[in-house]
JSON list of C-alpha atoms in Angstrom, two decimals:
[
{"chain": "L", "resi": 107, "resn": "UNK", "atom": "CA", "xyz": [0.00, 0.00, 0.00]},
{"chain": "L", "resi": 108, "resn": "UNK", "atom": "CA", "xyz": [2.76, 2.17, 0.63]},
{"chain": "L", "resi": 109, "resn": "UNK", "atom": "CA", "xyz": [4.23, 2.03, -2.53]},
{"chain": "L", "resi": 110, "resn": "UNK", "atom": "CA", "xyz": [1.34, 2.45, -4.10]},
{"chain": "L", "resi": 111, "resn": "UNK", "atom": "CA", "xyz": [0.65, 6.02, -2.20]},
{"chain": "L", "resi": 112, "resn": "UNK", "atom": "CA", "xyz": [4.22, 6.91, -3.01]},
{"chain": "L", "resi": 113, "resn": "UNK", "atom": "CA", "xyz": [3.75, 6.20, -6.75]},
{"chain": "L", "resi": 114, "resn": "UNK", "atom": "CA", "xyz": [0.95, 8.17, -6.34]},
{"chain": "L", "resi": 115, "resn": "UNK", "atom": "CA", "xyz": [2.43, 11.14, -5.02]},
{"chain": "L", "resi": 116, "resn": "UNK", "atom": "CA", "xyz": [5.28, 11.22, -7.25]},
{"chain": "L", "resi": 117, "resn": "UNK", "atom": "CA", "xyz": [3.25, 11.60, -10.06]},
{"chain": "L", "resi": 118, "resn": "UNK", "atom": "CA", "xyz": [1.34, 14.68, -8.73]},
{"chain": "L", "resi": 119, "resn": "UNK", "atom": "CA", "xyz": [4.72, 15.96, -7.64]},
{"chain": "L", "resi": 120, "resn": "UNK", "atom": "CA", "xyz": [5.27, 18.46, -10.54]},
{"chain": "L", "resi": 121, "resn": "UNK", "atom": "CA", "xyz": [1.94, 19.83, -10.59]},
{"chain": "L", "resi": 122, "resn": "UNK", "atom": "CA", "xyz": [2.25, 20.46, -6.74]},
{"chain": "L", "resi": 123, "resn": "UNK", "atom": "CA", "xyz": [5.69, 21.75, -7.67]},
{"chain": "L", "resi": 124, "resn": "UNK", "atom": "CA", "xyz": [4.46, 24.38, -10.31]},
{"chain": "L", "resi": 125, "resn": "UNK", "atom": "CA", "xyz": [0.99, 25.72, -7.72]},
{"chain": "L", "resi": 126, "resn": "UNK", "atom": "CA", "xyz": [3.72, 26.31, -5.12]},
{"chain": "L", "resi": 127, "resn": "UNK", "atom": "CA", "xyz": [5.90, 28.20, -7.76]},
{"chain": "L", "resi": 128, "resn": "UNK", "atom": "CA", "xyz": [3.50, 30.51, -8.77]},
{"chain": "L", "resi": 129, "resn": "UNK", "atom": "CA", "xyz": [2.69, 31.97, -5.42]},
{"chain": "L", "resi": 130, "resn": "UNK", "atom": "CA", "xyz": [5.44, 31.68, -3.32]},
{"chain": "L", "resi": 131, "resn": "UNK", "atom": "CA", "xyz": [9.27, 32.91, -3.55]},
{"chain": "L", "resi": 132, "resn": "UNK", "atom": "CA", "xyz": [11.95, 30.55, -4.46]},
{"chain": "L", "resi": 133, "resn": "UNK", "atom": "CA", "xyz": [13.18, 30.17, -0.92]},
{"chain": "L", "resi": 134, "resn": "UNK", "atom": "CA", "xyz": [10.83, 28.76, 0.66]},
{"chain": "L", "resi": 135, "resn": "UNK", "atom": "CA", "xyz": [9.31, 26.85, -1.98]},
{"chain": "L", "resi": 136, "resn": "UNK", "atom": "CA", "xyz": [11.10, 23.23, -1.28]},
{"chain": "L", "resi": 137, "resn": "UNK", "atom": "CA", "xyz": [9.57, 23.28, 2.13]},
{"chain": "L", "resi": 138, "resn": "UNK", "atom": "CA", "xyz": [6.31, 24.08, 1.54]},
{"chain": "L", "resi": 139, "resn": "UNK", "atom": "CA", "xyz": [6.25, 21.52, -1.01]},
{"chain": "L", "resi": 140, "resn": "UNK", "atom": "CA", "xyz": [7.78, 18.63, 1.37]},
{"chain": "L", "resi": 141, "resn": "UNK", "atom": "CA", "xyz": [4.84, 20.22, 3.69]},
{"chain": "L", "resi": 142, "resn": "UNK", "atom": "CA", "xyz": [2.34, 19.67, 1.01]},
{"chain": "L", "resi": 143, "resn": "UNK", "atom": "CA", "xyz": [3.42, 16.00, 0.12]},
{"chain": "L", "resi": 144, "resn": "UNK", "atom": "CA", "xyz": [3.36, 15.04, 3.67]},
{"chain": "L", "resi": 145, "resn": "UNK", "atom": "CA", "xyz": [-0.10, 16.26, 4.46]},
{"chain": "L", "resi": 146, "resn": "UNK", "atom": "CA", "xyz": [-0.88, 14.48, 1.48]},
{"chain": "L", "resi": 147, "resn": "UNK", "atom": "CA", "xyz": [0.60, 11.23, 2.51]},
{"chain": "L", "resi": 148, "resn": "UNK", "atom": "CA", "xyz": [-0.75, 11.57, 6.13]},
{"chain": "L", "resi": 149, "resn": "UNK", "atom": "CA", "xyz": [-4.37, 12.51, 5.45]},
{"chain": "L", "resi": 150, "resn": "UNK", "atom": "CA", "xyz": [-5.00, 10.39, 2.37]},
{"chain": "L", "resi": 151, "resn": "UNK", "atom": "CA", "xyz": [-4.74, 7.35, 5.61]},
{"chain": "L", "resi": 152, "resn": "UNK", "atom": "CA", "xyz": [-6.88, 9.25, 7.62]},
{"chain": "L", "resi": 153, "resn": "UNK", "atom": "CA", "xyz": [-9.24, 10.56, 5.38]},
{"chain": "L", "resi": 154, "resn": "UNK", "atom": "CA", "xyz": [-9.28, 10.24, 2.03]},
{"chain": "L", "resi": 155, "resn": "UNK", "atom": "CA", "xyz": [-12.14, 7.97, 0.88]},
{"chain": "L", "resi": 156, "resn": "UNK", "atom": "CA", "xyz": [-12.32, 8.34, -3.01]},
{"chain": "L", "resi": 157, "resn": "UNK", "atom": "CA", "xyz": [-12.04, 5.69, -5.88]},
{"chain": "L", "resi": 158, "resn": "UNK", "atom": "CA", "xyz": [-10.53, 7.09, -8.48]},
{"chain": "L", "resi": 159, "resn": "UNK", "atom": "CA", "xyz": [-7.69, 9.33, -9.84]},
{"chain": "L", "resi": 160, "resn": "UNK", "atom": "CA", "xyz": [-9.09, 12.44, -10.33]},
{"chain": "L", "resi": 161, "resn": "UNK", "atom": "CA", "xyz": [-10.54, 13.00, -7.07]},
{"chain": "L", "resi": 162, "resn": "UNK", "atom": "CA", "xyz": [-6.73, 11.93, -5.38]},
{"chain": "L", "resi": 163, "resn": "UNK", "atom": "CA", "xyz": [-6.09, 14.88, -7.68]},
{"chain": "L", "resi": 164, "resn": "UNK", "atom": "CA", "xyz": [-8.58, 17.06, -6.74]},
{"chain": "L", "resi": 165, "resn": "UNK", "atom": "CA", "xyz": [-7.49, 15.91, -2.78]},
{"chain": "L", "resi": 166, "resn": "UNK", "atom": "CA", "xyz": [-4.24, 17.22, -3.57]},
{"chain": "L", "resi": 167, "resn": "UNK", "atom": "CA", "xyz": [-4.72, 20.08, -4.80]},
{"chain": "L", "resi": 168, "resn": "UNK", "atom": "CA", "xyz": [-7.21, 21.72, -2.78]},
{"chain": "L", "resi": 169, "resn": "UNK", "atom": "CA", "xyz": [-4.59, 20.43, 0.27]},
{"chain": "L", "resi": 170, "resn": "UNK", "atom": "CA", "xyz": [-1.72, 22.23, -1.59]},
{"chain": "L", "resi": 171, "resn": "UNK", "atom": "CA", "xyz": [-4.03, 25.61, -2.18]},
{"chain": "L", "resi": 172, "resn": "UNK", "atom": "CA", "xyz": [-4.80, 25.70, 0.88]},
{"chain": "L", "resi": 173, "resn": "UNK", "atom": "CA", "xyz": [-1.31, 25.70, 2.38]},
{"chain": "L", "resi": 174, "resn": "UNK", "atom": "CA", "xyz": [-0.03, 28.15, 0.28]},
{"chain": "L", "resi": 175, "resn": "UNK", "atom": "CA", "xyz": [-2.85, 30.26, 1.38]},
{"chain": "L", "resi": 176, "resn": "UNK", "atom": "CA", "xyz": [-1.59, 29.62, 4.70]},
{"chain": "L", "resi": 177, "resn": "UNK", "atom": "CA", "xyz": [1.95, 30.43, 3.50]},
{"chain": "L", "resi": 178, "resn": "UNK", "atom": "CA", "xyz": [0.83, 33.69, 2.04]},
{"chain": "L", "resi": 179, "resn": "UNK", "atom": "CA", "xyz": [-1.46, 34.84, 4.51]},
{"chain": "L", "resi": 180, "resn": "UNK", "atom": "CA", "xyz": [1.77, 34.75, 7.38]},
{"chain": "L", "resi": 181, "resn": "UNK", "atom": "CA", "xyz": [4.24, 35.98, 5.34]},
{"chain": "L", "resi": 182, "resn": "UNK", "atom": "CA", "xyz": [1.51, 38.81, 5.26]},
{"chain": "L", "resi": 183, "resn": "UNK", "atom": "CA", "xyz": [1.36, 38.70, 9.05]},
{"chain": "L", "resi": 184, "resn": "UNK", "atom": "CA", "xyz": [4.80, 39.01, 9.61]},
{"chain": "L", "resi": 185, "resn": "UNK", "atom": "CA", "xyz": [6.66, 42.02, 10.95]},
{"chain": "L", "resi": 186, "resn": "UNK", "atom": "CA", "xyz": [8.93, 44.30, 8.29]},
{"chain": "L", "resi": 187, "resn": "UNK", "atom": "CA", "xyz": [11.70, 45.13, 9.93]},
{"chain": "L", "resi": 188, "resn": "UNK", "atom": "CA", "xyz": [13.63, 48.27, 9.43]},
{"chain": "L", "resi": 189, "resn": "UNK", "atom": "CA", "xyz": [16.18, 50.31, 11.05]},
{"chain": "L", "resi": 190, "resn": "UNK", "atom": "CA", "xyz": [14.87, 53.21, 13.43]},
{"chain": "L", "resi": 191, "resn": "UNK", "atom": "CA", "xyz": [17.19, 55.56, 12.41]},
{"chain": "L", "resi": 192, "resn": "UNK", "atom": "CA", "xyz": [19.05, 56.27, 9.06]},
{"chain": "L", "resi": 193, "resn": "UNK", "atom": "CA", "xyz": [22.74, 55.11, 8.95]},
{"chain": "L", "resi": 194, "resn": "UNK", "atom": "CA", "xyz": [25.05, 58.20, 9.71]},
{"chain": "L", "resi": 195, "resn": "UNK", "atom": "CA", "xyz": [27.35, 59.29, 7.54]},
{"chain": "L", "resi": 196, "resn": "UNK", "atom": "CA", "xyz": [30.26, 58.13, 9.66]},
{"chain": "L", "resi": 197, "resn": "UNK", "atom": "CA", "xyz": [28.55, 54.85, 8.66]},
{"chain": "L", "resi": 198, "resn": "UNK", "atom": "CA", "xyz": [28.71, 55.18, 5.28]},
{"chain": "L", "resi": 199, "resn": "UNK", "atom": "CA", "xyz": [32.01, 54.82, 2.77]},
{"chain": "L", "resi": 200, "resn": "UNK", "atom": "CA", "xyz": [31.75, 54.91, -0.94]},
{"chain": "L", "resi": 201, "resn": "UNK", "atom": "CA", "xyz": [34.03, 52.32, -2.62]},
{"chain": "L", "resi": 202, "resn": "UNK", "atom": "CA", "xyz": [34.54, 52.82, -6.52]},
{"chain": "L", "resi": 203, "resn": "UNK", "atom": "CA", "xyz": [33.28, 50.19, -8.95]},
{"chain": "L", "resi": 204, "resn": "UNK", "atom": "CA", "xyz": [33.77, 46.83, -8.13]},
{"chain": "L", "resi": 205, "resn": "UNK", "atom": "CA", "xyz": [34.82, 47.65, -4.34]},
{"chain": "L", "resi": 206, "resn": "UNK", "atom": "CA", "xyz": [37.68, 48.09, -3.03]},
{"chain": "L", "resi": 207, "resn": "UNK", "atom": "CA", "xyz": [39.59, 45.52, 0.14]},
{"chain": "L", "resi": 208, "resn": "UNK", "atom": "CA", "xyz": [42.63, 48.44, 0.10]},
{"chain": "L", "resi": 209, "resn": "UNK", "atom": "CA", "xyz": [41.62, 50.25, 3.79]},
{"chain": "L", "resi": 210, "resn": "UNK", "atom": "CA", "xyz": [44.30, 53.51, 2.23]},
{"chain": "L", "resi": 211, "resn": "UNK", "atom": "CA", "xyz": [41.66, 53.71, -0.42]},
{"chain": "L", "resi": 212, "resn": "UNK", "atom": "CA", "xyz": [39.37, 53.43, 1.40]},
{"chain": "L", "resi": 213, "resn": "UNK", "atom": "CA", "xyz": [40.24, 56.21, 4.12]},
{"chain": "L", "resi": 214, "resn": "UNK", "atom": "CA", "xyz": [40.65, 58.12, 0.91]},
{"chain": "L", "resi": 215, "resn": "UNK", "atom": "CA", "xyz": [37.16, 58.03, -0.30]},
{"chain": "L", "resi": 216, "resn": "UNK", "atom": "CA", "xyz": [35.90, 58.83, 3.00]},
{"chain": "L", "resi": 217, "resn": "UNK", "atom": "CA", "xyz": [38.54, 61.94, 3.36]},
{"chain": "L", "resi": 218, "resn": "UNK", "atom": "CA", "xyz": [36.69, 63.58, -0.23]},
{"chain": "L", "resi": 219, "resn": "UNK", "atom": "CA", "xyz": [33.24, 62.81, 1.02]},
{"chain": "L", "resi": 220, "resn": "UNK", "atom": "CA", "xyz": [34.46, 64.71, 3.87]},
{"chain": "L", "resi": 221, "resn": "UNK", "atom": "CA", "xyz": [35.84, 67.55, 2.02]},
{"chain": "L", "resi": 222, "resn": "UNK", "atom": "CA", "xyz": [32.86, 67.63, -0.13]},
{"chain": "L", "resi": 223, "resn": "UNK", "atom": "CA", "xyz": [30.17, 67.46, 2.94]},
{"chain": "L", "resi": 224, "resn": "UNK", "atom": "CA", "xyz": [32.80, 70.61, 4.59]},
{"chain": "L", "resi": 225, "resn": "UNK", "atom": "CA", "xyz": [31.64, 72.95, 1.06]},
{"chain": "L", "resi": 226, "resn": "UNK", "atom": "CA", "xyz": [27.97, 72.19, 1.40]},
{"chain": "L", "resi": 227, "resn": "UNK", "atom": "CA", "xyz": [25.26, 73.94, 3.52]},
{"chain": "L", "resi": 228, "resn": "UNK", "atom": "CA", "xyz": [24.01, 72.63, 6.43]},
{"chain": "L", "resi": 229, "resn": "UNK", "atom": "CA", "xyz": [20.39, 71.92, 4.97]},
{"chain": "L", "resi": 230, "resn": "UNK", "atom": "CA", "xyz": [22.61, 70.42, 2.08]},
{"chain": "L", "resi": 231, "resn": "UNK", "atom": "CA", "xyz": [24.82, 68.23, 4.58]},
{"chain": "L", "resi": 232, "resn": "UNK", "atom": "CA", "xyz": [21.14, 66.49, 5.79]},
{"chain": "L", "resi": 233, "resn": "UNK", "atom": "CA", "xyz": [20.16, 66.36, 2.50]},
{"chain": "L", "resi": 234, "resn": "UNK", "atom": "CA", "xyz": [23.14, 64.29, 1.05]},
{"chain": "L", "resi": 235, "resn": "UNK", "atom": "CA", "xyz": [23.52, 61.94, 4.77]},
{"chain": "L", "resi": 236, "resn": "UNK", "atom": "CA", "xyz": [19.81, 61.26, 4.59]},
{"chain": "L", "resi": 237, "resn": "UNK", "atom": "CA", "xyz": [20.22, 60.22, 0.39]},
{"chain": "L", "resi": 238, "resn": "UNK", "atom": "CA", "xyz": [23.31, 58.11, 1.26]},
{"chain": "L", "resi": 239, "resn": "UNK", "atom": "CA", "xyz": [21.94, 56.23, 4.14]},
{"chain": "L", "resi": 240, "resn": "UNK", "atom": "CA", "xyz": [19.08, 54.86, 0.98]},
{"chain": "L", "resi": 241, "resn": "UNK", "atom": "CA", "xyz": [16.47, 57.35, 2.26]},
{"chain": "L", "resi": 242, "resn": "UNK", "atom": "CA", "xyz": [14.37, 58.15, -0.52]},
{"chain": "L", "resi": 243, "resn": "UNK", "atom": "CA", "xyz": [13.99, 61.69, -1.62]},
{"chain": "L", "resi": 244, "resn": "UNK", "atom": "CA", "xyz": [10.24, 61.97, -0.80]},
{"chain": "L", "resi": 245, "resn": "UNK", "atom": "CA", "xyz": [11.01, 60.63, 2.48]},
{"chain": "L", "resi": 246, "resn": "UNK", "atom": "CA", "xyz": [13.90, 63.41, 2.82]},
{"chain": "L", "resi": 247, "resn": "UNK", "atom": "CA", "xyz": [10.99, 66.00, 1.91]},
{"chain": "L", "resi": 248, "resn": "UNK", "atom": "CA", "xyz": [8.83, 65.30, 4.61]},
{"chain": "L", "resi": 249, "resn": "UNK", "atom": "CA", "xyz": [12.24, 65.47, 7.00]},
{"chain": "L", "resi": 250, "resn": "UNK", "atom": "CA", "xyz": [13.32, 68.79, 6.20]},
{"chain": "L", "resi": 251, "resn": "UNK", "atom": "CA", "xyz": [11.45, 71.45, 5.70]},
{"chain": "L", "resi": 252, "resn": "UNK", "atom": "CA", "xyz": [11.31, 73.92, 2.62]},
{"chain": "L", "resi": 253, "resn": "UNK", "atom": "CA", "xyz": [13.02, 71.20, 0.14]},
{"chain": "L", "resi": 254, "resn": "UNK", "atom": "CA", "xyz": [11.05, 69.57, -3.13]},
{"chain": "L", "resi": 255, "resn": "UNK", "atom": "CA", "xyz": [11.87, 66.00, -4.34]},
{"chain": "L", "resi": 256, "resn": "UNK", "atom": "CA", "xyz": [13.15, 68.05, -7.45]},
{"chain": "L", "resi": 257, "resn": "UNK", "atom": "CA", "xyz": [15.52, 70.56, -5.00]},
{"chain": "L", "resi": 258, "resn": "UNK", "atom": "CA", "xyz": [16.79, 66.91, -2.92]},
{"chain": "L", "resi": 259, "resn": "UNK", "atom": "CA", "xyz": [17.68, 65.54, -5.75]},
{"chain": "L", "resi": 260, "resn": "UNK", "atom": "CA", "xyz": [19.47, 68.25, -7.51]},
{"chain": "L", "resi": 261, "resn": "UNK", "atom": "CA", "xyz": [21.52, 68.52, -4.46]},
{"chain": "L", "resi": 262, "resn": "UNK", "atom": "CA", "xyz": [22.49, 64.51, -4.46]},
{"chain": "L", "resi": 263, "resn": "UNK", "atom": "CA", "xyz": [23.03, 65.38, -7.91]},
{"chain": "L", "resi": 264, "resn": "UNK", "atom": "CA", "xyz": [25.70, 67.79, -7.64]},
{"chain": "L", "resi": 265, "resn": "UNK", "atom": "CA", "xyz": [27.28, 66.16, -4.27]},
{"chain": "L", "resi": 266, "resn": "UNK", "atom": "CA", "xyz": [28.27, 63.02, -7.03]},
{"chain": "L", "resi": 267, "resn": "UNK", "atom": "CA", "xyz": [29.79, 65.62, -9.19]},
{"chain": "L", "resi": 268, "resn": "UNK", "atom": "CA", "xyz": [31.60, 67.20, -7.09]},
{"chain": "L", "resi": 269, "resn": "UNK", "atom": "CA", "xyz": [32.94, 63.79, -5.36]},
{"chain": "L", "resi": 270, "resn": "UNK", "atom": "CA", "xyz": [33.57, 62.41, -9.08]},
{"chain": "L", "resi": 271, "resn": "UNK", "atom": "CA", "xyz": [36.03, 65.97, -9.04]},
{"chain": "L", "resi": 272, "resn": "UNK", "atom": "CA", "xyz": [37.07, 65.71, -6.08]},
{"chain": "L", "resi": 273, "resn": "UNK", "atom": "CA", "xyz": [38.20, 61.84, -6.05]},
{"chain": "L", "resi": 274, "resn": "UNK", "atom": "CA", "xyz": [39.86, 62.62, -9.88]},
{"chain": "L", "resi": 275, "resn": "UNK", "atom": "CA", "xyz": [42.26, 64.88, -8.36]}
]
């Protein structure tokens, strides 16, 4: 009998495979489908009464529906987690393209920041820590006062320009 349930199963394995794809993200999507086949292979002994195919099909499927349901409707549940304050800008250190392991170069990049941040206002300064911590520049808006997403991002703008001249030198 055994064997027989297992055969079973095997052969509904893609299809189970492809409903979990669909809805779910690729990380979790081996365990919910071990999930699935187990639930299968537990409550077809406990409960499963058909006589055909088609309704072991049908059992399967509305067991695997529902579970992604259940996997979707926690993940929905769950908590975001972000940081409660932006990274600083002592926190932050450009590295050119492709990164850099040299700390000289390093200390370097963080020296023009530096010099650049020293020739900007102070409303700039915020501007350019909050845009380099990955703050967006609407969410910079509603932080400072008397700055448009256009004005925030004309700032970051120039700050790259003037760090592209300043690192060139």
């Amino acid at each position: 009998m055994s064997e027989a349930v297992y055969a079973l199963v095997q052969a509904r394995l893609p299809m189970v495979e492809a409903m979990v794809a669909r809805s779910t993200p690729k990380h979790a999507r081996d365990d919910l489908v071990e999930d699935i086949l187990t639930d299968a292979v537990v409550s077809l002994s406990a409960s499963f009464t058909g006589g055909h195919q088609g309704e072991f099909v049908n059992f399967i499927k509305t067991i695997a529906s529902r579970r992604i349901a259940d996997y979707t409707d926690k993940q929905k549940r769950r908590v975001k987690t972000e940081p409660l304050e932006p990274a600083g800008e002592d926190d932050w250190v450009p590295e050119p393209e492709g990164g850099t392991n040299d700390p000289a170069a390093s200390a370097a990049i963080k020296d023009a920041v530096e010099r650049v941040l020293d020739s900007k206002t102070e409303d700039q300064r915020k501007v350019i820590i909050m845009r380099l911590a990955g703050i967006p520049s609407k969410k910079v808006v509603e932080e400072i006062e008397g700055q448009s997403v256009a004005n925030v991002d004309q700032i970051f703008s120039r700050f790259r320009k003037d760090l592209k001249k300043e690192l060139d030198k």
